[in-house]
mmCIF file with all atom_site columns, C-alpha atoms in Angstrom:
data_model
loop_
_atom_site.group_PDB
_atom_site.id
_atom_site.type_symbol
_atom_site.label_atom_id
_atom_site.label_alt_id
_atom_site.label_comp_id
_atom_site.label_asym_id
_atom_site.label_entity_id
_atom_site.label_seq_id
_atom_site.pdbx_PDB_ins_code
_atom_site.Cartn_x
_atom_site.Cartn_y
_atom_site.Cartn_z
_atom_site.occupancy
_atom_site.B_iso_or_equiv
_atom_site.pdbx_formal_charge
_atom_site.auth_seq_id
_atom_site.auth_comp_id
_atom_site.auth_asym_id
_atom_site.auth_atom_id
_atom_site.pdbx_PDB_model_num
ATOM 1   C CA . UNK A 1 1   ? -17.890 -12.963 -3.162  1.00 72.00 ? 108 UNK A CA 1
ATOM 2   C CA . UNK A 1 2   ? -16.422 -9.494  -2.953  1.00 94.00 ? 109 UNK A CA 1
ATOM 3   C CA . UNK A 1 3   ? -12.979 -8.193  -3.811  1.00 98.00 ? 110 UNK A CA 1
ATOM 4   C CA . UNK A 1 4   ? -10.944 -8.541  -0.612  1.00 98.00 ? 111 UNK A CA 1
ATOM 5   C CA . UNK A 1 5   ? -7.373  -7.718  0.503   1.00 98.00 ? 112 UNK A CA 1
ATOM 6   C CA . UNK A 1 6   ? -5.986  -9.469  3.585   1.00 98.00 ? 113 UNK A CA 1
ATOM 7   C CA . UNK A 1 7   ? -2.703  -10.271 5.287   1.00 98.00 ? 114 UNK A CA 1
ATOM 8   C CA . UNK A 1 8   ? -1.792  -13.408 7.219   1.00 98.00 ? 115 UNK A CA 1
ATOM 9   C CA . UNK A 1 9   ? 0.332   -11.115 9.425   1.00 98.00 ? 116 UNK A CA 1
ATOM 10  C CA . UNK A 1 10  ? -2.438  -8.893  10.826  1.00 98.00 ? 117 UNK A CA 1
ATOM 11  C CA . UNK A 1 11  ? -6.209  -8.698  10.716  1.00 98.00 ? 118 UNK A CA 1
ATOM 12  C CA . UNK A 1 12  ? -8.101  -5.685  9.424   1.00 98.00 ? 119 UNK A CA 1
ATOM 13  C CA . UNK A 1 13  ? -8.122  -2.956  12.085  1.00 98.00 ? 120 UNK A CA 1
ATOM 14  C CA . UNK A 1 14  ? -5.448  -4.700  14.180  1.00 98.00 ? 121 UNK A CA 1
ATOM 15  C CA . UNK A 1 15  ? -1.800  -3.788  14.949  1.00 98.00 ? 122 UNK A CA 1
ATOM 16  C CA . UNK A 1 16  ? 0.827   -4.328  12.272  1.00 98.00 ? 123 UNK A CA 1
ATOM 17  C CA . UNK A 1 17  ? 3.694   -6.428  13.695  1.00 98.00 ? 124 UNK A CA 1
ATOM 18  C CA . UNK A 1 18  ? 6.906   -4.441  14.352  1.00 97.00 ? 125 UNK A CA 1
ATOM 19  C CA . UNK A 1 19  ? 8.736   -6.709  11.874  1.00 98.00 ? 126 UNK A CA 1
ATOM 20  C CA . UNK A 1 20  ? 7.143   -4.696  9.018   1.00 98.00 ? 127 UNK A CA 1
ATOM 21  C CA . UNK A 1 21  ? 8.051   -1.283  10.478  1.00 97.00 ? 128 UNK A CA 1
ATOM 22  C CA . UNK A 1 22  ? 11.079  0.917   11.109  1.00 95.00 ? 129 UNK A CA 1
ATOM 23  C CA . UNK A 1 23  ? 11.298  -0.738  14.543  1.00 96.00 ? 130 UNK A CA 1
ATOM 24  C CA . UNK A 1 24  ? 11.908  -4.111  12.865  1.00 96.00 ? 131 UNK A CA 1
ATOM 25  C CA . UNK A 1 25  ? 13.101  -5.382  9.500   1.00 97.00 ? 132 UNK A CA 1
ATOM 26  C CA . UNK A 1 26  ? 11.015  -2.790  7.609   1.00 97.00 ? 133 UNK A CA 1
ATOM 27  C CA . UNK A 1 27  ? 9.854   -5.273  4.976   1.00 98.00 ? 134 UNK A CA 1
ATOM 28  C CA . UNK A 1 28  ? 6.440   -5.283  3.349   1.00 98.00 ? 135 UNK A CA 1
ATOM 29  C CA . UNK A 1 29  ? 3.835   -7.657  4.769   1.00 98.00 ? 136 UNK A CA 1
ATOM 30  C CA . UNK A 1 30  ? 2.445   -10.478 2.643   1.00 98.00 ? 137 UNK A CA 1
ATOM 31  C CA . UNK A 1 31  ? -0.733  -9.293  0.920   1.00 98.00 ? 138 UNK A CA 1
ATOM 32  C CA . UNK A 1 32  ? -3.045  -11.828 -0.703  1.00 98.00 ? 139 UNK A CA 1
ATOM 33  C CA . UNK A 1 33  ? -6.323  -10.821 -2.364  1.00 98.00 ? 140 UNK A CA 1
ATOM 34  C CA . UNK A 1 34  ? -9.316  -12.597 -3.788  1.00 98.00 ? 141 UNK A CA 1
ATOM 35  C CA . UNK A 1 35  ? -12.333 -12.202 -6.036  1.00 97.00 ? 142 UNK A CA 1
ATOM 36  C CA . UNK A 1 36  ? -11.365 -9.295  -8.296  1.00 98.00 ? 143 UNK A CA 1
ATOM 37  C CA . UNK A 1 37  ? -14.239 -8.170  -10.510 1.00 98.00 ? 144 UNK A CA 1
ATOM 38  C CA . UNK A 1 38  ? -14.661 -9.506  -14.043 1.00 97.00 ? 145 UNK A CA 1
ATOM 39  C CA . UNK A 1 39  ? -12.787 -7.390  -16.574 1.00 98.00 ? 146 UNK A CA 1
ATOM 40  C CA . UNK A 1 40  ? -9.827  -6.655  -14.290 1.00 98.00 ? 147 UNK A CA 1
ATOM 41  C CA . UNK A 1 41  ? -6.758  -5.970  -16.453 1.00 98.00 ? 148 UNK A CA 1
ATOM 42  C CA . UNK A 1 42  ? -4.346  -4.842  -13.707 1.00 98.00 ? 149 UNK A CA 1
ATOM 43  C CA . UNK A 1 43  ? -4.089  -3.798  -10.071 1.00 98.00 ? 150 UNK A CA 1
ATOM 44  C CA . UNK A 1 44  ? -2.631  -0.758  -8.317  1.00 98.00 ? 151 UNK A CA 1
ATOM 45  C CA . UNK A 1 45  ? -1.704  -0.463  -4.641  1.00 98.00 ? 152 UNK A CA 1
ATOM 46  C CA . UNK A 1 46  ? -1.277  2.614   -2.457  1.00 98.00 ? 153 UNK A CA 1
ATOM 47  C CA . UNK A 1 47  ? -0.289  2.317   1.208   1.00 98.00 ? 154 UNK A CA 1
ATOM 48  C CA . UNK A 1 48  ? -0.769  5.495   3.213   1.00 98.00 ? 155 UNK A CA 1
ATOM 49  C CA . UNK A 1 49  ? -1.042  6.970   6.715   1.00 98.00 ? 156 UNK A CA 1
ATOM 50  C CA . UNK A 1 50  ? -3.709  9.703   7.028   1.00 98.00 ? 157 UNK A CA 1
ATOM 51  C CA . UNK A 1 51  ? -2.666  10.432  10.631  1.00 97.00 ? 158 UNK A CA 1
ATOM 52  C CA . UNK A 1 52  ? 0.740   12.053  10.016  1.00 95.00 ? 159 UNK A CA 1
ATOM 53  C CA . UNK A 1 53  ? 2.410   13.430  11.967  1.00 94.00 ? 160 UNK A CA 1
ATOM 54  C CA . UNK A 1 54  ? 0.123   13.174  15.028  1.00 94.00 ? 161 UNK A CA 1
ATOM 55  C CA . UNK A 1 55  ? -3.251  11.359  15.040  1.00 94.00 ? 162 UNK A CA 1
ATOM 56  C CA . UNK A 1 56  ? -4.624  14.063  17.360  1.00 94.00 ? 163 UNK A CA 1
ATOM 57  C CA . UNK A 1 57  ? -3.670  16.775  14.829  1.00 94.00 ? 164 UNK A CA 1
ATOM 58  C CA . UNK A 1 58  ? -3.085  15.180  11.395  1.00 94.00 ? 165 UNK A CA 1
ATOM 59  C CA . UNK A 1 59  ? -1.528  17.478  8.829   1.00 95.00 ? 166 UNK A CA 1
ATOM 60  C CA . UNK A 1 60  ? -0.977  15.181  5.849   1.00 95.00 ? 167 UNK A CA 1
ATOM 61  C CA . UNK A 1 61  ? -1.601  11.769  4.365   1.00 97.00 ? 168 UNK A CA 1
ATOM 62  C CA . UNK A 1 62  ? 1.868   10.135  4.220   1.00 98.00 ? 169 UNK A CA 1
ATOM 63  C CA . UNK A 1 63  ? 2.413   7.664   1.361   1.00 98.00 ? 170 UNK A CA 1
ATOM 64  C CA . UNK A 1 64  ? 4.437   4.523   2.131   1.00 98.00 ? 171 UNK A CA 1
ATOM 65  C CA . UNK A 1 65  ? 4.211   2.491   -1.105  1.00 98.00 ? 172 UNK A CA 1
ATOM 66  C CA . UNK A 1 66  ? 2.923   2.951   -4.659  1.00 98.00 ? 173 UNK A CA 1
ATOM 67  C CA . UNK A 1 67  ? 2.595   0.096   -7.177  1.00 98.00 ? 174 UNK A CA 1
ATOM 68  C CA . UNK A 1 68  ? 0.782   -0.129  -10.499 1.00 98.00 ? 175 UNK A CA 1
ATOM 69  C CA . UNK A 1 69  ? 0.354   -2.519  -13.420 1.00 98.00 ? 176 UNK A CA 1
ATOM 70  C CA . UNK A 1 70  ? 0.355   -5.474  -11.046 1.00 98.00 ? 177 UNK A CA 1
ATOM 71  C CA . UNK A 1 71  ? -0.737  -8.223  -13.498 1.00 98.00 ? 178 UNK A CA 1
ATOM 72  C CA . UNK A 1 72  ? -4.408  -9.218  -13.592 1.00 98.00 ? 179 UNK A CA 1
ATOM 73  C CA . UNK A 1 73  ? -3.551  -12.852 -12.793 1.00 98.00 ? 180 UNK A CA 1
ATOM 74  C CA . UNK A 1 74  ? -1.615  -11.935 -9.606  1.00 98.00 ? 181 UNK A CA 1
ATOM 75  C CA . UNK A 1 75  ? -3.355  -12.763 -6.328  1.00 98.00 ? 182 UNK A CA 1
ATOM 76  C CA . UNK A 1 76  ? -0.710  -11.706 -3.814  1.00 98.00 ? 183 UNK A CA 1
ATOM 77  C CA . UNK A 1 77  ? 2.421   -9.742  -3.046  1.00 98.00 ? 184 UNK A CA 1
ATOM 78  C CA . UNK A 1 78  ? 5.101   -11.613 -1.107  1.00 98.00 ? 185 UNK A CA 1
ATOM 79  C CA . UNK A 1 79  ? 6.497   -10.611 2.261   1.00 98.00 ? 186 UNK A CA 1
ATOM 80  C CA . UNK A 1 80  ? 9.515   -8.384  1.749   1.00 98.00 ? 187 UNK A CA 1
ATOM 81  C CA . UNK A 1 81  ? 8.544   -7.550  -1.841  1.00 98.00 ? 188 UNK A CA 1
ATOM 82  C CA . UNK A 1 82  ? 11.290  -5.868  -3.859  1.00 96.00 ? 189 UNK A CA 1
ATOM 83  C CA . UNK A 1 83  ? 11.574  -4.889  -7.505  1.00 94.00 ? 190 UNK A CA 1
ATOM 84  C CA . UNK A 1 84  ? 13.028  -8.358  -8.117  1.00 95.00 ? 191 UNK A CA 1
ATOM 85  C CA . UNK A 1 85  ? 10.231  -10.273 -6.349  1.00 96.00 ? 192 UNK A CA 1
ATOM 86  C CA . UNK A 1 86  ? 7.187   -8.260  -7.445  1.00 98.00 ? 193 UNK A CA 1
ATOM 87  C CA . UNK A 1 87  ? 4.996   -9.958  -10.069 1.00 97.00 ? 194 UNK A CA 1
ATOM 88  C CA . UNK A 1 88  ? 6.517   -9.456  -13.557 1.00 97.00 ? 195 UNK A CA 1
ATOM 89  C CA . UNK A 1 89  ? 5.370   -6.203  -15.152 1.00 97.00 ? 196 UNK A CA 1
ATOM 90  C CA . UNK A 1 90  ? 4.622   -4.455  -11.846 1.00 98.00 ? 197 UNK A CA 1
ATOM 91  C CA . UNK A 1 91  ? 5.788   -0.838  -11.818 1.00 98.00 ? 198 UNK A CA 1
ATOM 92  C CA . UNK A 1 92  ? 6.757   1.225   -8.752  1.00 98.00 ? 199 UNK A CA 1
ATOM 93  C CA . UNK A 1 93  ? 5.850   4.794   -7.926  1.00 98.00 ? 200 UNK A CA 1
ATOM 94  C CA . UNK A 1 94  ? 7.338   7.216   -5.430  1.00 98.00 ? 201 UNK A CA 1
ATOM 95  C CA . UNK A 1 95  ? 6.582   7.160   -1.732  1.00 98.00 ? 202 UNK A CA 1
ATOM 96  C CA . UNK A 1 96  ? 6.738   10.348  0.346   1.00 97.00 ? 203 UNK A CA 1
ATOM 97  C CA . UNK A 1 97  ? 10.442  9.793   1.024   1.00 97.00 ? 204 UNK A CA 1
ATOM 98  C CA . UNK A 1 98  ? 10.912  10.355  -2.727  1.00 97.00 ? 205 UNK A CA 1
ATOM 99  C CA . UNK A 1 99  ? 11.922  6.719   -3.224  1.00 97.00 ? 206 UNK A CA 1
ATOM 100 C CA . UNK A 1 100 ? 10.455  3.610   -4.799  1.00 98.00 ? 207 UNK A CA 1
ATOM 101 C CA . UNK A 1 101 ? 9.718   0.553   -2.713  1.00 97.00 ? 208 UNK A CA 1
ATOM 102 C CA . UNK A 1 102 ? 8.190   -0.150  0.672   1.00 98.00 ? 209 UNK A CA 1
ATOM 103 C CA . UNK A 1 103 ? 8.887   2.060   3.670   1.00 97.00 ? 210 UNK A CA 1
ATOM 104 C CA . UNK A 1 104 ? 7.007   0.790   6.667   1.00 97.00 ? 211 UNK A CA 1
ATOM 105 C CA . UNK A 1 105 ? 5.277   2.513   9.557   1.00 97.00 ? 212 UNK A CA 1
ATOM 106 C CA . UNK A 1 106 ? 7.430   4.868   11.615  1.00 95.00 ? 213 UNK A CA 1
ATOM 107 C CA . UNK A 1 107 ? 5.008   7.185   13.404  1.00 96.00 ? 214 UNK A CA 1
ATOM 108 C CA . UNK A 1 108 ? 6.640   10.012  15.369  1.00 94.00 ? 215 UNK A CA 1
ATOM 109 C CA . UNK A 1 109 ? 3.875   10.031  17.997  1.00 95.00 ? 216 UNK A CA 1
ATOM 110 C CA . UNK A 1 110 ? 0.753   8.040   18.805  1.00 96.00 ? 217 UNK A CA 1
ATOM 111 C CA . UNK A 1 111 ? -0.987  5.112   17.133  1.00 97.00 ? 218 UNK A CA 1
ATOM 112 C CA . UNK A 1 112 ? -1.462  5.670   13.405  1.00 98.00 ? 219 UNK A CA 1
ATOM 113 C CA . UNK A 1 113 ? -3.708  3.944   10.886  1.00 98.00 ? 220 UNK A CA 1
ATOM 114 C CA . UNK A 1 114 ? -2.158  2.489   7.724   1.00 98.00 ? 221 UNK A CA 1
ATOM 115 C CA . UNK A 1 115 ? -4.438  1.905   4.754   1.00 98.00 ? 222 UNK A CA 1
ATOM 116 C CA . UNK A 1 116 ? -3.533  -0.624  2.067   1.00 98.00 ? 223 UNK A CA 1
ATOM 117 C CA . UNK A 1 117 ? -5.746  0.406   -0.870  1.00 98.00 ? 224 UNK A CA 1
ATOM 118 C CA . UNK A 1 118 ? -5.803  -2.143  -3.707  1.00 98.00 ? 225 UNK A CA 1
ATOM 119 C CA . UNK A 1 119 ? -7.543  -1.081  -6.913  1.00 98.00 ? 226 UNK A CA 1
ATOM 120 C CA . UNK A 1 120 ? -8.801  -3.409  -9.653  1.00 98.00 ? 227 UNK A CA 1
ATOM 121 C CA . UNK A 1 121 ? -8.494  -1.556  -12.961 1.00 98.00 ? 228 UNK A CA 1
ATOM 122 C CA . UNK A 1 122 ? -10.134 -2.153  -16.334 1.00 98.00 ? 229 UNK A CA 1
ATOM 123 C CA . UNK A 1 123 ? -6.869  -1.345  -18.113 1.00 98.00 ? 230 UNK A CA 1
ATOM 124 C CA . UNK A 1 124 ? -3.128  -1.703  -17.914 1.00 98.00 ? 231 UNK A CA 1
ATOM 125 C CA . UNK A 1 125 ? -1.819  1.821   -17.424 1.00 98.00 ? 232 UNK A CA 1
ATOM 126 C CA . UNK A 1 126 ? 0.753   3.370   -19.762 1.00 98.00 ? 233 UNK A CA 1
ATOM 127 C CA . UNK A 1 127 ? 4.316   3.758   -18.489 1.00 97.00 ? 234 UNK A CA 1
ATOM 128 C CA . UNK A 1 128 ? 3.981   6.558   -15.940 1.00 98.00 ? 235 UNK A CA 1
ATOM 129 C CA . UNK A 1 129 ? 7.651   6.420   -14.925 1.00 97.00 ? 236 UNK A CA 1
ATOM 130 C CA . UNK A 1 130 ? 7.735   6.631   -11.130 1.00 98.00 ? 237 UNK A CA 1
ATOM 131 C CA . UNK A 1 131 ? 4.470   8.428   -10.365 1.00 98.00 ? 238 UNK A CA 1
ATOM 132 C CA . UNK A 1 132 ? 3.452   9.945   -7.081  1.00 98.00 ? 239 UNK A CA 1
ATOM 133 C CA . UNK A 1 133 ? 0.193   8.815   -5.539  1.00 98.00 ? 240 UNK A CA 1
ATOM 134 C CA . UNK A 1 134 ? -1.586  11.842  -7.024  1.00 98.00 ? 241 UNK A CA 1
ATOM 135 C CA . UNK A 1 135 ? -0.217  11.135  -10.516 1.00 98.00 ? 242 UNK A CA 1
ATOM 136 C CA . UNK A 1 136 ? -1.274  7.494   -10.251 1.00 98.00 ? 243 UNK A CA 1
ATOM 137 C CA . UNK A 1 137 ? -4.748  8.455   -9.044  1.00 98.00 ? 244 UNK A CA 1
ATOM 138 C CA . UNK A 1 138 ? -5.124  10.832  -12.005 1.00 98.00 ? 245 UNK A CA 1
ATOM 139 C CA . UNK A 1 139 ? -4.104  8.057   -14.431 1.00 98.00 ? 246 UNK A CA 1
ATOM 140 C CA . UNK A 1 140 ? -6.550  5.600   -12.787 1.00 98.00 ? 247 UNK A CA 1
ATOM 141 C CA . UNK A 1 141 ? -9.503  7.993   -12.989 1.00 98.00 ? 248 UNK A CA 1
ATOM 142 C CA . UNK A 1 142 ? -12.384 6.308   -14.800 1.00 98.00 ? 249 UNK A CA 1
ATOM 143 C CA . UNK A 1 143 ? -10.655 2.899   -14.739 1.00 98.00 ? 250 UNK A CA 1
ATOM 144 C CA . UNK A 1 144 ? -11.340 1.660   -11.180 1.00 98.00 ? 251 UNK A CA 1
ATOM 145 C CA . UNK A 1 145 ? -13.640 -1.364  -11.172 1.00 98.00 ? 252 UNK A CA 1
ATOM 146 C CA . UNK A 1 146 ? -13.349 -2.013  -7.422  1.00 98.00 ? 253 UNK A CA 1
ATOM 147 C CA . UNK A 1 147 ? -11.288 -1.135  -4.361  1.00 98.00 ? 254 UNK A CA 1
ATOM 148 C CA . UNK A 1 148 ? -10.268 -3.454  -1.525  1.00 98.00 ? 255 UNK A CA 1
ATOM 149 C CA . UNK A 1 149 ? -8.967  -1.909  1.710   1.00 98.00 ? 256 UNK A CA 1
ATOM 150 C CA . UNK A 1 150 ? -6.955  -3.431  4.530   1.00 98.00 ? 257 UNK A CA 1
ATOM 151 C CA . UNK A 1 151 ? -6.200  -1.183  7.509   1.00 98.00 ? 258 UNK A CA 1
ATOM 152 C CA . UNK A 1 152 ? -3.624  -1.854  10.197  1.00 98.00 ? 259 UNK A CA 1
ATOM 153 C CA . UNK A 1 153 ? -2.401  0.287   13.076  1.00 98.00 ? 260 UNK A CA 1
ATOM 154 C CA . UNK A 1 154 ? 1.005   0.932   14.584  1.00 98.00 ? 261 UNK A CA 1
ATOM 155 C CA . UNK A 1 155 ? 2.584   2.896   17.444  1.00 97.00 ? 262 UNK A CA 1
ATOM 156 C CA . UNK A 1 156 ? 6.313   2.956   18.109  1.00 89.00 ? 263 UNK A CA 1
ATOM 157 C CA . UNK A 1 157 ? 7.517   0.821   20.974  1.00 77.00 ? 264 UNK A CA 1
ATOM 158 C CA . UNK A 1 158 ? 7.069   2.543   24.292  1.00 70.00 ? 265 UNK A CA 1
ATOM 159 C CA . UNK A 1 159 ? 4.208   4.783   23.104  1.00 66.00 ? 266 UNK A CA 1
#
């Protein structure tokens, strides 16, 4: 078996339901995973949109959610995850709105791709405060055992 991230709400490469976006309730989708590699001590998650602002002329990779120190025994994140419902010990980083927590798809134009990158780490990271994606990636360097990717797409209604 291989390390795999899925969602019961959308299949890999398929549209993310509006419920999880700025057009809906803007809550995080449920995210179960399986078969992390032996030696996994924690997980980290980064959700990002490499197509911002326009998929025909992307200018930046927009970060929607940053989590780290998800416990090694966790196998999912619940729908609508908040600080109170994340697995105990999970820490939050900053998204590109300068906030912690989930902010769902809200593309200004076109159909964007949203990558849910789950990392299995061989360590529990030190307290990084509320790191940006770049700061988290720097702290994870040399500690990634495996990466599982789920990709969904979204375009605003009427586009």
